[in-house]
Amino acid sequence: MDSLSIRSLLEDLKNADATVREQATKKLWRIWFQQKGIYGLEKIDNSQKLLDAGETTEAEKVLSQLIEEQPDFAEAWNRRAFLYYSIGDYQRSLADCQMVINLNPVHFGALHGMGLCYAALGKYREAIQAFQNALKIQPYSVVNQKLILECTFRIS
């Protein structure tokens, strides 16, 4: 998909119409997951099945191999960041989220993930910044708005 289409979808995330925003969000996720075609999508799907089955070590191996083969595949980094977050390895999750942002600066999922990691580490100011950065892309995200309030409450 060309950058004009992606820019249009990013603008749709700021639309007052919730249906327009939801469709744009789904399309962006689809683009990100399909960036490397069927092979990348199958590997991510396989890793998710392993993760769902509690086989985190195997899921990590699949994602790490995919990242080694295709280091510019932002969603592979994002899925591994999610895996690390899910097992409480917040530092490694943060590092992978940062790689996602380096590859895809508008990846609101990775920005949200960074916020979750910072909050889990008790770094509430950094968490707020990450959630605010996600809101610049998805201004109607209620979850990020709520998390900013929660982190602000924890600071005060």
CSV table of C-alpha atoms in Angstrom, one decimal:
chain,number,residue,atom,x,y,z
A,1,MET,CA,0.0,0.0,0.0
A,2,ASP,CA,1.4,3.4,-0.9
A,3,SER,CA,2.2,6.1,1.6
A,4,LEU,CA,-0.7,8.3,0.3
A,5,SER,CA,-3.1,5.6,1.4
A,6,ILE,CA,-1.4,5.2,4.8
A,7,ARG,CA,-1.5,9.0,5.3
A,8,SER,CA,-5.2,8.9,4.5
A,9,LEU,CA,-5.8,6.2,7.0
A,10,LEU,CA,-3.8,8.1,9.7
A,11,GLU,CA,-6.0,11.1,9.0
A,12,ASP,CA,-9.1,8.9,9.4
A,13,LEU,CA,-7.9,8.0,12.9
A,14,LYS,CA,-8.6,11.6,13.8
A,15,ASN,CA,-12.1,11.6,12.3
A,16,ALA,CA,-15.0,12.4,14.7
A,17,ASP,CA,-16.9,9.4,13.3
A,18,ALA,CA,-16.1,6.3,15.4
A,19,THR,CA,-16.9,3.9,12.4
A,20,VAL,CA,-14.3,5.7,10.2
A,21,ARG,CA,-11.7,5.5,13.0
A,22,GLU,CA,-12.4,1.8,13.6
A,23,GLN,CA,-12.1,0.9,9.9
A,24,ALA,CA,-8.9,2.9,9.6
A,25,THR,CA,-7.4,1.2,12.6
A,26,LYS,CA,-8.2,-2.3,11.2
A,27,LYS,CA,-6.8,-1.4,7.8
A,28,LEU,CA,-3.5,-0.1,9.4
A,29,TRP,CA,-3.1,-3.2,11.5
A,30,ARG,CA,-3.7,-5.4,8.4
A,31,ILE,CA,-1.1,-3.4,6.4
A,32,TRP,CA,1.4,-3.8,9.3
A,33,PHE,CA,0.8,-7.5,9.7
A,34,GLN,CA,0.9,-8.2,5.9
A,35,GLN,CA,4.1,-6.1,5.4
A,36,LYS,CA,6.1,-9.2,4.6
A,37,GLY,CA,3.4,-11.2,2.8
A,38,ILE,CA,2.2,-14.7,3.7
A,39,TYR,CA,5.4,-15.9,5.1
A,40,GLY,CA,5.6,-13.2,7.8
A,41,LEU,CA,2.0,-13.5,8.5
A,42,GLU,CA,2.2,-17.2,9.0
A,43,LYS,CA,5.2,-16.9,11.3
A,44,ILE,CA,3.4,-14.3,13.4
A,45,ASP,CA,0.3,-16.5,13.5
A,46,ASN,CA,2.4,-19.5,14.5
A,47,SER,CA,4.0,-17.5,17.3
A,48,GLN,CA,0.6,-16.3,18.6
A,49,LYS,CA,-0.7,-19.9,18.7
A,50,LEU,CA,2.4,-21.0,20.7
A,51,LEU,CA,2.0,-18.0,23.0
A,52,ASP,CA,-1.7,-18.9,23.5
A,53,ALA,CA,-0.6,-22.4,24.4
A,54,GLY,CA,1.8,-21.1,27.0
A,55,GLU,CA,4.9,-22.1,25.0
A,56,THR,CA,6.6,-18.7,25.3
A,57,THR,CA,10.1,-19.9,24.7
A,58,GLU,CA,9.1,-21.5,21.4
A,59,ALA,CA,7.0,-18.4,20.4
A,60,GLU,CA,10.0,-16.2,21.2
A,61,LYS,CA,12.3,-18.4,19.0
A,62,VAL,CA,9.8,-18.1,16.1
A,63,LEU,CA,9.7,-14.3,16.4
A,64,SER,CA,13.4,-13.9,16.9
A,65,GLN,CA,14.1,-16.0,13.8
A,66,LEU,CA,11.7,-13.9,11.8
A,67,ILE,CA,13.4,-10.7,13.1
A,68,GLU,CA,16.8,-12.1,12.2
A,69,GLU,CA,15.6,-12.9,8.7
A,70,GLN,CA,13.6,-9.7,8.2
A,71,PRO,CA,14.9,-7.0,10.6
A,72,ASP,CA,12.8,-4.3,8.9
A,73,PHE,CA,9.5,-6.2,9.7
A,74,ALA,CA,8.1,-3.8,12.4
A,75,GLU,CA,5.2,-6.1,13.3
A,76,ALA,CA,7.6,-9.0,14.1
A,77,TRP,CA,9.3,-6.7,16.6
A,78,ASN,CA,6.0,-5.6,18.0
A,79,ARG,CA,4.7,-9.1,18.5
A,80,ARG,CA,7.9,-10.0,20.3
A,81,ALA,CA,7.5,-6.9,22.4
A,82,PHE,CA,4.0,-8.1,23.3
A,83,LEU,CA,5.4,-11.5,24.2
A,84,TYR,CA,8.0,-9.9,26.5
A,85,TYR,CA,5.4,-7.7,28.1
A,86,SER,CA,3.1,-10.7,28.7
A,87,ILE,CA,5.8,-12.5,30.7
A,88,GLY,CA,6.8,-9.4,32.6
A,89,ASP,CA,10.1,-8.7,30.8
A,90,TYR,CA,9.4,-5.0,30.5
A,91,GLN,CA,12.9,-3.9,29.6
A,92,ARG,CA,13.2,-6.2,26.6
A,93,SER,CA,9.6,-5.3,25.6
A,94,LEU,CA,10.6,-1.6,25.7
A,95,ALA,CA,13.6,-2.2,23.6
A,96,ASP,CA,11.5,-4.0,21.0
A,97,CYS,CA,8.9,-1.3,21.1
A,98,GLN,CA,11.6,1.2,20.4
A,99,MET,CA,12.7,-0.8,17.3
A,100,VAL,CA,9.1,-0.8,16.1
A,101,ILE,CA,9.0,3.0,16.4
A,102,ASN,CA,12.3,3.4,14.7
A,103,LEU,CA,10.9,1.3,11.8
A,104,ASN,CA,7.3,2.7,11.9
A,105,PRO,CA,7.1,6.0,13.8
A,106,VAL,CA,3.2,6.0,13.6
A,107,HIS,CA,2.8,2.6,15.2
A,108,PHE,CA,0.3,3.5,17.9
A,109,GLY,CA,0.3,0.0,19.2
A,110,ALA,CA,4.0,0.1,20.0
A,111,LEU,CA,3.7,3.6,21.6
A,112,HIS,CA,0.8,2.2,23.8
A,113,GLY,CA,3.0,-0.8,24.6
A,114,MET,CA,5.9,1.5,25.7
A,115,GLY,CA,3.5,3.3,28.0
A,116,LEU,CA,2.3,0.0,29.5
A,117,CYS,CA,5.9,-1.1,30.1
A,118,TYR,CA,6.9,2.2,31.7
A,119,ALA,CA,3.8,2.1,34.0
A,120,ALA,CA,4.6,-1.5,35.0
A,121,LEU,CA,8.1,-0.3,35.9
A,122,GLY,CA,6.7,2.6,38.0
A,123,LYS,CA,8.1,5.2,35.5
A,124,TYR,CA,4.8,7.1,35.3
A,125,ARG,CA,6.2,10.3,33.6
A,126,GLU,CA,7.7,8.2,30.8
A,127,ALA,CA,4.4,6.2,30.6
A,128,ILE,CA,2.4,9.4,30.2
A,129,GLN,CA,4.7,10.7,27.5
A,130,ALA,CA,4.3,7.4,25.6
A,131,PHE,CA,0.5,7.4,25.9
A,132,GLN,CA,0.5,11.1,24.8
A,133,ASN,CA,2.6,10.2,21.7
A,134,ALA,CA,0.0,7.5,20.9
A,135,LEU,CA,-2.8,10.0,21.3
A,136,LYS,CA,-1.1,12.3,18.7
A,137,ILE,CA,-1.8,9.5,16.2
A,138,GLN,CA,-5.1,8.2,17.7
A,139,PRO,CA,-6.6,11.2,19.6
A,140,TYR,CA,-9.9,9.4,20.4
A,141,SER,CA,-8.2,6.4,22.1
A,142,VAL,CA,-10.1,6.2,25.4
A,143,VAL,CA,-7.8,3.6,26.8
A,144,ASN,CA,-4.7,5.9,26.4
A,145,GLN,CA,-6.7,8.8,27.9
A,146,LYS,CA,-7.6,6.6,30.9
A,147,LEU,CA,-4.0,5.4,31.3
A,148,ILE,CA,-2.7,9.0,31.3
A,149,LEU,CA,-5.2,9.8,34.1
A,150,GLU,CA,-4.1,6.7,36.1
A,151,CYS,CA,-0.4,7.5,35.8
A,152,THR,CA,-1.0,11.1,36.7
A,153,PHE,CA,-2.9,10.0,39.8
A,154,ARG,CA,0.0,7.7,40.8
A,155,ILE,CA,2.5,10.6,40.5
A,156,SER,CA,0.4,13.0,42.7
